[in-house]
CSV table of C-alpha atoms in Angstrom, one decimal:
chain,number,residue,atom,x,y,z
F,1,UNK,CA,-36.0,-23.3,80.0
F,2,UNK,CA,-40.0,-23.8,79.9
F,3,UNK,CA,-40.9,-26.3,79.2
F,4,UNK,CA,-44.5,-26.6,77.7
F,5,UNK,CA,-46.3,-29.9,78.3
F,6,UNK,CA,-49.3,-30.2,76.0
F,7,UNK,CA,-52.6,-29.3,77.5
F,8,UNK,CA,-54.7,-31.7,79.6
F,9,UNK,CA,-58.6,-31.7,79.8
F,10,UNK,CA,-59.0,-31.8,83.2
F,11,UNK,CA,-62.2,-31.1,83.3
F,12,UNK,CA,-65.4,-31.5,81.4
F,13,UNK,CA,-68.7,-30.0,81.8
F,14,UNK,CA,-71.9,-30.6,79.2
F,15,UNK,CA,-75.5,-28.8,78.9
F,16,UNK,CA,-78.1,-31.5,77.1
F,17,UNK,CA,-80.4,-29.5,75.8
F,18,UNK,CA,-82.0,-31.7,73.6
F,19,UNK,CA,-84.5,-35.4,73.4
F,20,UNK,CA,-84.3,-36.8,70.5
F,21,UNK,CA,-82.6,-40.3,70.2
F,22,UNK,CA,-79.7,-38.6,67.5
F,23,UNK,CA,-79.4,-35.7,69.6
F,24,UNK,CA,-78.9,-37.9,73.2
F,25,UNK,CA,-75.9,-39.7,71.3
F,26,UNK,CA,-73.7,-37.0,71.2
F,27,UNK,CA,-72.9,-36.2,75.1
F,28,UNK,CA,-73.6,-39.3,76.3
F,29,UNK,CA,-70.3,-40.3,73.7
F,30,UNK,CA,-68.3,-37.3,74.7
F,31,UNK,CA,-69.0,-38.1,78.3
F,32,UNK,CA,-67.9,-42.2,77.6
F,33,UNK,CA,-65.3,-41.8,76.5
F,34,UNK,CA,-64.1,-38.2,78.4
F,35,UNK,CA,-64.4,-41.0,81.7
F,36,UNK,CA,-62.6,-43.2,80.5
F,37,UNK,CA,-60.0,-41.3,80.1
F,38,UNK,CA,-60.0,-40.2,84.0
F,39,UNK,CA,-61.4,-36.9,83.0
F,40,UNK,CA,-63.8,-35.7,85.8
F,41,UNK,CA,-67.4,-35.3,83.6
F,42,UNK,CA,-70.6,-33.4,84.1
F,43,UNK,CA,-74.1,-33.3,82.4
F,44,UNK,CA,-76.0,-30.9,83.1
F,45,UNK,CA,-79.8,-31.6,81.4
F,46,UNK,CA,-81.9,-28.9,81.0
F,47,UNK,CA,-85.5,-28.7,79.1
F,48,UNK,CA,-85.7,-31.2,76.2
F,49,UNK,CA,-82.6,-32.4,77.2
F,50,UNK,CA,-84.0,-33.7,80.4
F,51,UNK,CA,-86.3,-36.4,79.2
F,52,UNK,CA,-82.7,-38.5,79.1
F,53,UNK,CA,-83.2,-37.9,82.5
F,54,UNK,CA,-86.7,-39.0,83.0
F,55,UNK,CA,-87.8,-43.2,84.4
F,56,UNK,CA,-87.8,-44.7,81.4
F,57,UNK,CA,-87.6,-41.4,79.4
F,58,UNK,CA,-84.0,-42.1,78.2
F,59,UNK,CA,-85.2,-46.0,76.4
F,60,UNK,CA,-88.0,-43.7,74.8
F,61,UNK,CA,-85.9,-41.1,73.1
F,62,UNK,CA,-87.6,-41.2,69.6
F,63,UNK,CA,-86.8,-39.7,65.9
F,64,UNK,CA,-88.9,-37.4,63.3
F,65,UNK,CA,-88.4,-37.8,60.4
F,66,UNK,CA,-90.4,-34.5,59.2
F,67,UNK,CA,-89.2,-32.0,58.3
F,68,UNK,CA,-85.7,-33.3,59.0
F,69,UNK,CA,-84.1,-33.7,54.9
F,70,UNK,CA,-80.7,-34.4,56.6
F,71,UNK,CA,-81.2,-38.2,57.4
F,72,UNK,CA,-80.8,-40.5,55.0
F,73,UNK,CA,-83.8,-42.0,52.7
F,74,UNK,CA,-84.8,-45.6,54.0
F,75,UNK,CA,-83.8,-48.4,52.9
F,76,UNK,CA,-86.9,-50.2,50.9
F,77,UNK,CA,-86.8,-46.4,49.3
F,78,UNK,CA,-85.5,-44.9,46.1
F,79,UNK,CA,-86.2,-41.4,47.6
F,80,UNK,CA,-86.1,-39.6,51.0
F,81,UNK,CA,-89.1,-39.6,52.9
F,82,UNK,CA,-92.3,-37.3,51.9
F,83,UNK,CA,-92.7,-34.4,54.1
F,84,UNK,CA,-96.6,-35.8,53.3
F,85,UNK,CA,-96.1,-39.3,54.1
F,86,UNK,CA,-93.8,-38.7,57.5
F,87,UNK,CA,-96.5,-37.1,59.6
F,88,UNK,CA,-97.8,-39.8,59.3
F,89,UNK,CA,-98.9,-42.1,62.6
F,90,UNK,CA,-96.7,-45.3,63.3
F,91,UNK,CA,-94.0,-43.0,61.2
F,92,UNK,CA,-91.5,-41.6,63.8
F,93,UNK,CA,-92.1,-44.6,65.7
F,94,UNK,CA,-91.1,-46.0,62.5
F,95,UNK,CA,-87.7,-44.0,62.2
F,96,UNK,CA,-87.3,-44.4,65.9
F,97,UNK,CA,-87.3,-48.3,65.0
F,98,UNK,CA,-85.1,-48.0,61.4
F,99,UNK,CA,-82.3,-45.8,63.6
F,100,UNK,CA,-82.1,-48.0,67.0
F,101,UNK,CA,-81.9,-51.3,64.3
F,102,UNK,CA,-78.6,-49.3,62.8
F,103,UNK,CA,-76.5,-49.1,65.7
F,104,UNK,CA,-77.4,-52.3,67.4
F,105,UNK,CA,-76.2,-53.5,63.7
F,106,UNK,CA,-72.9,-51.6,64.0
F,107,UNK,CA,-72.4,-52.8,67.7
F,108,UNK,CA,-72.9,-49.1,68.9
F,109,UNK,CA,-74.8,-49.3,73.5
F,110,UNK,CA,-77.6,-47.7,73.5
F,111,UNK,CA,-78.4,-44.4,75.1
F,112,UNK,CA,-79.9,-46.2,78.2
F,113,UNK,CA,-76.5,-48.8,78.0
F,114,UNK,CA,-74.2,-45.3,77.7
F,115,UNK,CA,-75.9,-43.6,80.9
F,116,UNK,CA,-75.1,-47.0,82.9
F,117,UNK,CA,-71.7,-47.2,81.9
F,118,UNK,CA,-70.7,-43.5,81.7
F,119,UNK,CA,-71.9,-43.3,85.2
F,120,UNK,CA,-70.1,-46.5,87.0
F,121,UNK,CA,-67.3,-44.1,85.4
F,122,UNK,CA,-68.4,-41.5,87.8
F,123,UNK,CA,-70.0,-39.2,85.1
F,124,UNK,CA,-71.9,-37.0,87.2
F,125,UNK,CA,-75.8,-36.5,85.5
F,126,UNK,CA,-77.5,-32.8,86.8
F,127,UNK,CA,-81.1,-32.7,86.4
F,128,UNK,CA,-82.3,-28.4,85.9
F,129,UNK,CA,-84.4,-27.2,88.5
F,130,UNK,CA,-86.8,-24.9,86.8
F,131,UNK,CA,-87.0,-27.2,84.0
F,132,UNK,CA,-87.9,-30.1,86.5
F,133,UNK,CA,-90.7,-27.8,87.6
F,134,UNK,CA,-92.1,-26.1,83.7
F,135,UNK,CA,-91.8,-30.5,83.2
F,136,UNK,CA,-93.9,-31.1,86.3
F,137,UNK,CA,-91.0,-33.9,86.4
F,138,UNK,CA,-89.9,-34.1,90.5
F,139,UNK,CA,-87.3,-35.8,91.9
F,140,UNK,CA,-88.6,-38.8,91.8
F,141,UNK,CA,-89.6,-39.1,88.1
F,142,UNK,CA,-86.0,-39.0,88.0
F,143,UNK,CA,-83.1,-42.2,87.7
F,144,UNK,CA,-81.3,-43.3,90.6
F,145,UNK,CA,-77.6,-41.6,88.5
F,146,UNK,CA,-79.1,-38.9,88.6
F,147,UNK,CA,-76.7,-36.8,92.2
F,148,UNK,CA,-78.6,-33.3,91.9
F,149,UNK,CA,-80.6,-30.7,90.9
F,150,UNK,CA,-78.7,-27.7,90.6
F,151,UNK,CA,-80.6,-24.3,88.3
F,152,UNK,CA,-77.5,-21.9,85.6
F,153,UNK,CA,-76.2,-21.1,88.8
F,154,UNK,CA,-74.7,-24.8,89.8
F,155,UNK,CA,-73.9,-24.7,86.1
F,156,UNK,CA,-72.5,-21.9,86.2
F,157,UNK,CA,-69.9,-23.3,88.9
F,158,UNK,CA,-69.8,-26.3,87.5
F,159,UNK,CA,-68.6,-24.3,84.4
F,160,UNK,CA,-66.2,-22.2,85.9
F,161,UNK,CA,-63.4,-24.4,86.5
F,162,UNK,CA,-64.2,-26.8,83.8
F,163,UNK,CA,-61.5,-27.1,80.3
F,164,UNK,CA,-64.3,-27.7,78.2
F,165,UNK,CA,-68.0,-26.7,78.1
F,166,UNK,CA,-70.0,-27.6,75.3
F,167,UNK,CA,-74.0,-26.5,74.7
F,168,UNK,CA,-75.6,-29.6,72.7
M,1,UNK,CA,-43.7,-6.4,85.3
M,2,UNK,CA,-45.6,-8.3,83.4
M,3,UNK,CA,-47.4,-6.8,80.6
M,4,UNK,CA,-50.8,-8.9,80.4
M,5,UNK,CA,-52.1,-9.1,76.5
M,6,UNK,CA,-55.6,-9.7,75.4
M,7,UNK,CA,-55.5,-13.4,74.4
M,8,UNK,CA,-55.0,-14.3,70.7
M,9,UNK,CA,-57.3,-18.0,69.9
M,10,UNK,CA,-54.4,-19.7,68.7
M,11,UNK,CA,-57.1,-22.8,68.0
M,12,UNK,CA,-60.0,-23.9,67.4
M,13,UNK,CA,-62.4,-26.6,67.1
M,14,UNK,CA,-65.8,-27.1,66.1
M,15,UNK,CA,-67.9,-30.1,66.6
M,16,UNK,CA,-70.7,-30.2,63.2
M,17,UNK,CA,-73.5,-32.7,63.5
M,18,UNK,CA,-75.8,-30.5,61.8
M,19,UNK,CA,-75.7,-31.0,58.6
M,20,UNK,CA,-79.5,-28.4,57.0
M,21,UNK,CA,-78.0,-25.4,54.7
M,22,UNK,CA,-78.8,-23.2,57.0
M,23,UNK,CA,-76.7,-24.4,60.4
M,24,UNK,CA,-74.6,-25.7,57.9
M,25,UNK,CA,-72.8,-21.8,57.4
M,26,UNK,CA,-72.1,-20.9,61.0
M,27,UNK,CA,-69.3,-23.4,61.8
M,28,UNK,CA,-67.9,-23.2,57.5
M,29,UNK,CA,-68.3,-19.3,57.9
M,30,UNK,CA,-66.7,-19.5,61.3
M,31,UNK,CA,-63.8,-21.9,60.2
M,32,UNK,CA,-63.4,-19.4,57.3
M,33,UNK,CA,-62.9,-16.0,59.4
M,34,UNK,CA,-60.4,-17.7,61.2
M,35,UNK,CA,-59.0,-18.8,59.5
M,36,UNK,CA,-58.0,-16.0,57.3
M,37,UNK,CA,-57.1,-14.4,60.6
M,38,UNK,CA,-54.3,-17.0,60.9
M,39,UNK,CA,-56.2,-19.5,63.8
M,40,UNK,CA,-55.8,-22.9,63.4
M,41,UNK,CA,-59.3,-24.9,62.7
M,42,UNK,CA,-60.2,-28.5,63.0
M,43,UNK,CA,-63.5,-29.2,61.4
M,44,UNK,CA,-64.9,-32.6,62.9
M,45,UNK,CA,-68.6,-33.2,61.6
M,46,UNK,CA,-70.5,-36.3,63.5
M,47,UNK,CA,-74.0,-37.6,63.3
M,48,UNK,CA,-75.5,-35.6,60.3
M,49,UNK,CA,-72.5,-33.3,60.0
M,50,UNK,CA,-70.9,-35.7,58.3
M,51,UNK,CA,-73.2,-34.9,55.4
M,52,UNK,CA,-71.1,-31.7,54.7
M,53,UNK,CA,-68.2,-33.9,54.0
M,54,UNK,CA,-70.0,-36.8,51.5
M,55,UNK,CA,-69.2,-36.3,47.8
M,56,UNK,CA,-72.4,-34.3,46.3
M,57,UNK,CA,-73.4,-33.5,50.3
M,58,UNK,CA,-72.4,-29.7,50.4
M,59,UNK,CA,-73.8,-29.3,46.7
M,60,UNK,CA,-77.1,-30.8,48.2
M,61,UNK,CA,-78.3,-29.8,51.8
M,62,UNK,CA,-81.4,-28.5,52.0
M,63,UNK,CA,-84.3,-27.0,54.3
M,64,UNK,CA,-87.6,-27.4,55.2
M,65,UNK,CA,-89.6,-24.8,56.1
M,66,UNK,CA,-92.1,-27.7,57.7
M,67,UNK,CA,-92.4,-27.0,62.4
M,68,UNK,CA,-90.3,-24.7,61.8
M,69,UNK,CA,-92.0,-20.9,63.2
M,70,UNK,CA,-88.8,-18.8,62.6
M,71,UNK,CA,-88.0,-18.8,59.4
M,72,UNK,CA,-88.8,-15.9,57.5
M,73,UNK,CA,-92.1,-16.0,54.4
M,74,UNK,CA,-92.1,-16.4,51.5
M,75,UNK,CA,-91.6,-13.3,49.7
M,76,UNK,CA,-94.8,-14.6,48.0
M,77,UNK,CA,-96.9,-14.3,50.6
M,78,UNK,CA,-98.8,-12.1,52.8
M,79,UNK,CA,-98.1,-14.9,56.2
M,80,UNK,CA,-95.8,-17.7,56.8
M,81,UNK,CA,-96.2,-20.7,55.0
M,82,UNK,CA,-98.7,-22.8,57.2
M,83,UNK,CA,-97.5,-25.9,58.1
M,84,UNK,CA,-100.3,-27.8,56.3
M,85,UNK,CA,-98.4,-26.2,52.7
M,86,UNK,CA,-95.0,-27.7,53.5
M,87,UNK,CA,-95.3,-30.7,54.5
M,88,UNK,CA,-96.4,-31.1,50.5
M,89,UNK,CA,-94.1,-32.8,47.8
M,90,UNK,CA,-92.1,-30.0,46.5
M,91,UNK,CA,-91.7,-27.3,48.9
M,92,UNK,CA,-88.2,-28.7,50.9
M,93,UNK,CA,-87.0,-28.0,47.6
M,94,UNK,CA,-88.4,-24.8,47.4
M,95,UNK,CA,-87.2,-23.3,50.8
M,96,UNK,CA,-83.9,-24.3,49.8
M,97,UNK,CA,-84.0,-22.4,46.5
M,98,UNK,CA,-85.6,-19.4,47.9
M,99,UNK,CA,-82.9,-19.4,50.6
M,100,UNK,CA,-79.9,-19.9,48.3
M,101,UNK,CA,-81.2,-17.7,46.5
M,102,UNK,CA,-81.3,-14.8,49.0
M,103,UNK,CA,-77.7,-16.0,49.8
M,104,UNK,CA,-76.4,-15.6,46.1
M,105,UNK,CA,-78.0,-12.1,46.3
M,106,UNK,CA,-76.1,-10.7,49.3
M,107,UNK,CA,-73.0,-12.0,47.8
M,108,UNK,CA,-72.4,-14.8,50.2
M,109,UNK,CA,-70.5,-17.9,49.3
M,110,UNK,CA,-72.2,-21.3,48.9
M,111,UNK,CA,-71.3,-24.5,51.3
M,112,UNK,CA,-68.8,-26.0,48.7
M,113,UNK,CA,-66.9,-22.7,48.3
M,114,UNK,CA,-67.4,-22.0,51.7
M,115,UNK,CA,-65.6,-26.2,52.5
M,116,UNK,CA,-63.1,-25.4,49.0
M,117,UNK,CA,-62.0,-21.3,50.6
M,118,UNK,CA,-61.4,-23.1,54.0
M,119,UNK,CA,-59.8,-26.0,53.1
M,120,UNK,CA,-57.2,-23.8,51.1
M,121,UNK,CA,-56.9,-22.2,54.0
M,122,UNK,CA,-55.8,-24.9,55.9
M,123,UNK,CA,-58.9,-25.9,57.9
M,124,UNK,CA,-58.8,-29.3,59.1
M,125,UNK,CA,-61.6,-31.3,58.0
M,126,UNK,CA,-62.0,-34.9,60.2
M,127,UNK,CA,-64.9,-37.2,59.6
M,128,UNK,CA,-65.9,-39.8,62.4
M,129,UNK,CA,-65.4,-42.3,61.6
M,130,UNK,CA,-68.6,-44.4,63.9
M,131,UNK,CA,-70.4,-41.6,62.0
M,132,UNK,CA,-69.5,-43.6,58.7
M,133,UNK,CA,-71.0,-47.0,59.8
M,134,UNK,CA,-73.9,-45.7,61.4
M,135,UNK,CA,-74.8,-43.8,58.0
M,136,UNK,CA,-72.7,-46.7,55.6
M,137,UNK,CA,-70.9,-43.8,54.5
M,138,UNK,CA,-66.8,-45.6,53.6
M,139,UNK,CA,-64.6,-43.2,53.1
M,140,UNK,CA,-63.8,-42.9,49.3
M,141,UNK,CA,-67.8,-41.1,49.3
M,142,UNK,CA,-65.9,-38.6,51.1
M,143,UNK,CA,-64.4,-35.8,49.5
M,144,UNK,CA,-60.7,-34.6,49.3
M,145,UNK,CA,-60.6,-32.2,51.5
M,146,UNK,CA,-61.5,-34.5,54.5
M,147,UNK,CA,-57.9,-35.0,56.5
M,148,UNK,CA,-58.6,-38.7,58.6
M,149,UNK,CA,-61.5,-40.1,60.2
M,150,UNK,CA,-61.4,-40.3,64.3
M,151,UNK,CA,-63.6,-41.3,66.7
M,152,UNK,CA,-64.6,-39.7,70.2
M,153,UNK,CA,-60.9,-40.0,71.7
M,154,UNK,CA,-59.6,-37.5,68.5
M,155,UNK,CA,-61.7,-34.8,69.7
M,156,UNK,CA,-60.5,-34.5,72.3
M,157,UNK,CA,-57.4,-34.4,72.3
M,158,UNK,CA,-58.2,-31.8,69.2
M,159,UNK,CA,-60.3,-30.6,72.1
M,160,UNK,CA,-57.9,-30.2,74.5
M,161,UNK,CA,-55.3,-28.1,73.8
M,162,UNK,CA,-57.7,-25.6,71.5
M,163,UNK,CA,-59.1,-21.5,72.7
M,164,UNK,CA,-63.1,-21.8,71.7
M,165,UNK,CA,-64.5,-25.1,71.5
M,166,UNK,CA,-68.5,-24.9,69.9
M,167,UNK,CA,-70.6,-27.7,68.8
M,168,UNK,CA,-73.4,-26.1,66.6
I,1,UNK,CA,-46.2,-20.3,97.8
I,2,UNK,CA,-48.5,-19.5,95.1
I,3,UNK,CA,-52.3,-19.8,96.3
I,4,UNK,CA,-54.1,-21.8,93.3
I,5,UNK,CA,-57.5,-20.4,93.8
I,6,UNK,CA,-61.1,-22.3,92.8
I,7,UNK,CA,-60.8,-20.1,89.0
I,8,UNK,CA,-64.1,-17.4,87.9
I,9,UNK,CA,-66.0,-16.6,85.2
I,10,UNK,CA,-65.6,-13.1,84.3
I,11,UNK,CA,-66.8,-13.1,80.8
I,12,UNK,CA,-69.0,-15.4,78.9
I,13,UNK,CA,-70.3,-15.3,75.2
I,14,UNK,CA,-73.2,-16.5,73.3
I,15,UNK,CA,-73.8,-17.8,70.3
I,16,UNK,CA,-77.1,-17.5,69.4
I,17,UNK,CA,-78.8,-19.1,66.2
I,18,UNK,CA,-82.2,-20.2,67.1
I,19,UNK,CA,-85.0,-18.0,66.2
I,20,UNK,CA,-88.2,-20.4,68.6
I,21,UNK,CA,-89.5,-19.9,71.7
I,22,UNK,CA,-87.6,-22.9,73.5
I,23,UNK,CA,-84.3,-22.3,72.5
I,24,UNK,CA,-84.5,-18.6,73.3
I,25,UNK,CA,-84.5,-19.6,76.9
I,26,UNK,CA,-81.0,-21.2,78.0
I,27,UNK,CA,-79.2,-18.5,76.4
I,28,UNK,CA,-81.3,-15.4,78.3
I,29,UNK,CA,-81.2,-16.9,81.6
I,30,UNK,CA,-77.8,-18.6,80.8
I,31,UNK,CA,-76.5,-14.2,80.0
I,32,UNK,CA,-79.2,-13.0,83.1
I,33,UNK,CA,-77.9,-15.4,85.7
I,34,UNK,CA,-73.8,-14.9,84.7
I,35,UNK,CA,-74.8,-10.8,84.6
I,36,UNK,CA,-76.3,-11.5,87.5
I,37,UNK,CA,-73.4,-13.0,89.3
I,38,UNK,CA,-71.0,-9.3,87.6
I,39,UNK,CA,-69.7,-12.1,85.0
I,40,UNK,CA,-69.8,-9.5,81.8
I,41,UNK,CA,-72.0,-11.1,78.9
I,42,UNK,CA,-71.6,-10.5,75.3
I,43,UNK,CA,-74.9,-12.3,72.9
I,44,UNK,CA,-74.2,-12.5,69.1
I,45,UNK,CA,-77.6,-13.4,68.0
I,46,UNK,CA,-77.4,-14.9,64.5
I,47,UNK,CA,-79.1,-16.8,62.2
I,48,UNK,CA,-82.7,-17.3,63.3
I,49,UNK,CA,-81.4,-15.9,66.9
I,50,UNK,CA,-82.0,-12.4,65.1
I,51,UNK,CA,-85.0,-12.6,65.6
I,52,UNK,CA,-85.3,-12.2,69.1
I,53,UNK,CA,-83.2,-9.1,68.4
I,54,UNK,CA,-85.9,-7.9,66.6
I,55,UNK,CA,-88.3,-5.1,67.1
I,56,UNK,CA,-91.6,-7.1,68.2
I,57,UNK,CA,-89.6,-9.8,67.9
I,58,UNK,CA,-88.8,-11.1,71.3
I,59,UNK,CA,-92.7,-10.8,72.2
I,60,UNK,CA,-93.5,-14.2,68.9
I,61,UNK,CA,-91.8,-16.5,69.1
I,62,UNK,CA,-93.2,-19.2,68.9
I,63,UNK,CA,-92.7,-23.5,68.9
I,64,UNK,CA,-94.1,-25.8,66.5
I,65,UNK,CA,-95.1,-29.2,68.0
I,66,UNK,CA,-94.2,-30.8,64.1
I,67,UNK,CA,-91.1,-32.9,64.1
I,68,UNK,CA,-90.7,-33.1,67.8
I,69,UNK,CA,-91.4,-35.8,70.0
I,70,UNK,CA,-89.6,-34.5,72.7
I,71,UNK,CA,-92.5,-32.2,73.8
I,72,UNK,CA,-94.6,-33.4,77.1
I,73,UNK,CA,-98.1,-34.5,74.9
I,74,UNK,CA,-100.3,-32.0,76.3
I,75,UNK,CA,-102.2,-32.1,78.7
I,76,UNK,CA,-106.2,-32.4,77.7
I,77,UNK,CA,-105.0,-35.9,76.1
I,78,UNK,CA,-103.7,-38.9,76.7
I,79,UNK,CA,-100.9,-39.5,74.1
I,80,UNK,CA,-98.8,-37.0,72.2
I,81,UNK,CA,-100.1,-35.2,69.4
I,82,UNK,CA,-99.7,-37.0,66.2
I,83,UNK,CA,-97.3,-34.4,63.2
I,84,UNK,CA,-101.2,-35.4,61.8
I,85,UNK,CA,-102.5,-33.5,63.8
I,86,UNK,CA,-99.2,-30.9,64.3
I,87,UNK,CA,-99.8,-30.0,61.2
I,88,UNK,CA,-102.9,-28.3,60.9
I,89,UNK,CA,-103.2,-24.6,61.0
I,90,UNK,CA,-103.6,-23.4,64.9
I,91,UNK,CA,-101.5,-26.2,66.2
I,92,UNK,CA,-98.4,-23.9,66.3
I,93,UNK,CA,-99.9,-20.9,68.4
I,94,UNK,CA,-101.5,-23.4,70.7
I,95,UNK,CA,-98.0,-25.4,71.5
I,96,UNK,CA,-96.8,-21.3,71.5
I,97,UNK,CA,-99.7,-20.5,74.0
I,98,UNK,CA,-99.5,-23.7,76.3
I,99,UNK,CA,-96.4,-23.1,76.9
I,100,UNK,CA,-96.5,-19.8,77.8
I,101,UNK,CA,-98.7,-20.5,80.5
I,102,UNK,CA,-96.9,-23.6,81.8
I,103,UNK,CA,-94.1,-20.9,81.4
I,104,UNK,CA,-96.6,-18.4,83.6
I,105,UNK,CA,-97.5,-20.8,85.9
I,106,UNK,CA,-93.9,-22.0,87.0
I,107,UNK,CA,-93.5,-18.0,87.8
I,108,UNK,CA,-91.1,-17.5,85.2
I,109,UNK,CA,-90.0,-14.8,82.6
I,110,UNK,CA,-90.9,-13.6,79.7
I,111,UNK,CA,-88.2,-14.0,77.0
I,112,UNK,CA,-89.0,-9.7,76.7
I,113,UNK,CA,-88.4,-9.4,80.2
I,114,UNK,CA,-85.3,-11.6,80.5
I,115,UNK,CA,-84.5,-9.6,77.6
I,116,UNK,CA,-85.4,-6.9,79.4
I,117,UNK,CA,-83.7,-7.0,83.2
I,118,UNK,CA,-80.4,-8.8,81.0
I,119,UNK,CA,-80.0,-5.6,79.5
I,120,UNK,CA,-80.8,-3.6,82.6
I,121,UNK,CA,-77.5,-6.1,84.5
I,122,UNK,CA,-75.4,-5.4,81.9
I,123,UNK,CA,-75.5,-7.8,78.9
I,124,UNK,CA,-74.0,-6.2,75.6
I,125,UNK,CA,-76.9,-7.6,72.6
I,126,UNK,CA,-75.1,-7.9,69.0
I,127,UNK,CA,-76.8,-8.5,65.6
I,128,UNK,CA,-75.0,-9.9,63.7
I,129,UNK,CA,-74.5,-8.0,60.0
I,130,UNK,CA,-74.5,-10.8,57.0
I,131,UNK,CA,-77.8,-12.2,58.6
I,132,UNK,CA,-79.1,-8.7,58.7
I,133,UNK,CA,-79.1,-8.6,55.2
I,134,UNK,CA,-79.8,-11.9,55.0
I,135,UNK,CA,-83.0,-11.6,56.4
I,136,UNK,CA,-83.3,-8.2,55.8
I,137,UNK,CA,-84.0,-6.8,58.3
I,138,UNK,CA,-82.1,-2.9,58.7
I,139,UNK,CA,-80.8,-2.0,62.3
I,140,UNK,CA,-83.9,0.8,62.5
I,141,UNK,CA,-86.0,-3.3,62.8
I,142,UNK,CA,-84.5,-4.0,66.0
I,143,UNK,CA,-84.7,-3.0,69.2
I,144,UNK,CA,-82.6,-0.6,71.6
I,145,UNK,CA,-80.6,-3.1,73.5
I,146,UNK,CA,-78.6,-4.0,70.2
I,147,UNK,CA,-75.6,-1.7,71.3
I,148,UNK,CA,-73.8,-2.9,67.7
I,149,UNK,CA,-74.4,-5.3,64.6
I,150,UNK,CA,-70.9,-7.2,64.0
I,151,UNK,CA,-69.6,-9.9,61.7
I,152,UNK,CA,-67.4,-13.0,62.5
I,153,UNK,CA,-64.2,-11.0,63.3
I,154,UNK,CA,-66.6,-8.8,65.6
I,155,UNK,CA,-67.8,-12.0,67.5
I,156,UNK,CA,-64.3,-13.7,67.4
I,157,UNK,CA,-62.9,-10.5,69.0
I,158,UNK,CA,-65.4,-11.5,71.6
I,159,UNK,CA,-64.3,-14.5,72.2
I,160,UNK,CA,-61.1,-14.0,72.2
I,161,UNK,CA,-61.0,-13.4,75.9
I,162,UNK,CA,-63.4,-15.2,77.0
I,163,UNK,CA,-63.9,-18.0,79.9
I,164,UNK,CA,-66.9,-19.6,78.2
I,165,UNK,CA,-68.1,-19.2,74.2
I,166,UNK,CA,-71.4,-21.4,74.6
I,167,UNK,CA,-72.8,-22.8,70.3
I,168,UNK,CA,-76.7,-23.0,70.8
């Protein structure tokens, strides 16, 4: 008799291509959650996702309210922020500040905290070499948590024996 | 002799993070299509994707033309909508109305219809607990099609034995 | 004794839903890189991703700086481009021109070049039938590299025996 055990995720590979405050959360929460459960996790940051691995980058991620009808209305307004207001100077920092406030209020970690704890739990961070060239970001501008700089071939090798690979 | 049959997708897990009219279609069309073929489908709505599961949310998804050069030009204009016009009040509802018109014209289902039929075909909808806190959306504000509220650990368990997991 | 060799990716399926200059790169670089390593690659273009397969589409992909705090500041400015400036006419072409300049400077291929070389290495390009209807794009408006037009069922069949499926 063959016993079919429930499958387990042994290795996860996440490709991070977004560099905004909101879209930095999903990969880092999945990475931290999976690493806490003993899974080997690889985070490959490419294109705008490289922002997360830049020195000072994780601290200064922003979110712009422009062209984002999916964002909730500000608490002080009875309606959604109109785009004609959202484009005014200061509105991106304000939206960022408001989102950070909500995150703090519910006790969620900040992005730099998530990177630090993920790294401590053994999550591997990889920077994308062609993106570093494109965005003129040499290795010394990356945070020390970065393990190495790899390209598409390196990423495909990581993904080859991963049980779960997500493009974020 | 061992016969290697063509692999079949038995279980799909979709992570929905976008809450706009356009990006709500891909996950729901995949979910409905796969469920119709007998596949077990799980839709995990997190971040802006929670909008889809809010009462009245699916009906009021919008699309903003601002900063979206990929969108087709309006039928009444010989050129793409310039951003300086797209930011004017009323342009997001207009773009939404235009897209809904095109969708209706080709006989595609609306998002609320897709949710209803997917649910009837057995698609499981899961809401993300931390997102519900973040967006101040208690369980009673979610549509009855939502099966339960889970976090990262719950999602990873769903993904563990899925044959296909997509981050949308 | 059974020797467990390191797993190999034999087949990749990429769902391309974005139609901007920046987001066209990740799928095409993965496709070209994987095909060069002998992997069977399928690229399924749906929603805004159909832009890439339109005649003249790959040449005219754009990137708008509006509402994108993740984009680097222009070289001629000491600070990020404010949204109030980004919405002005001509700024989307300018941002596109600047990004193309950086891409050229580091010797990266253009999108049309990537499509051509990917196709020559055997990458299969599939257009999404419902999207063609939605965006009023008949088969004759698609580039000759397109192999066929398929829907959700066709995509699920491609994904069924893929070792890696990414939603981009």
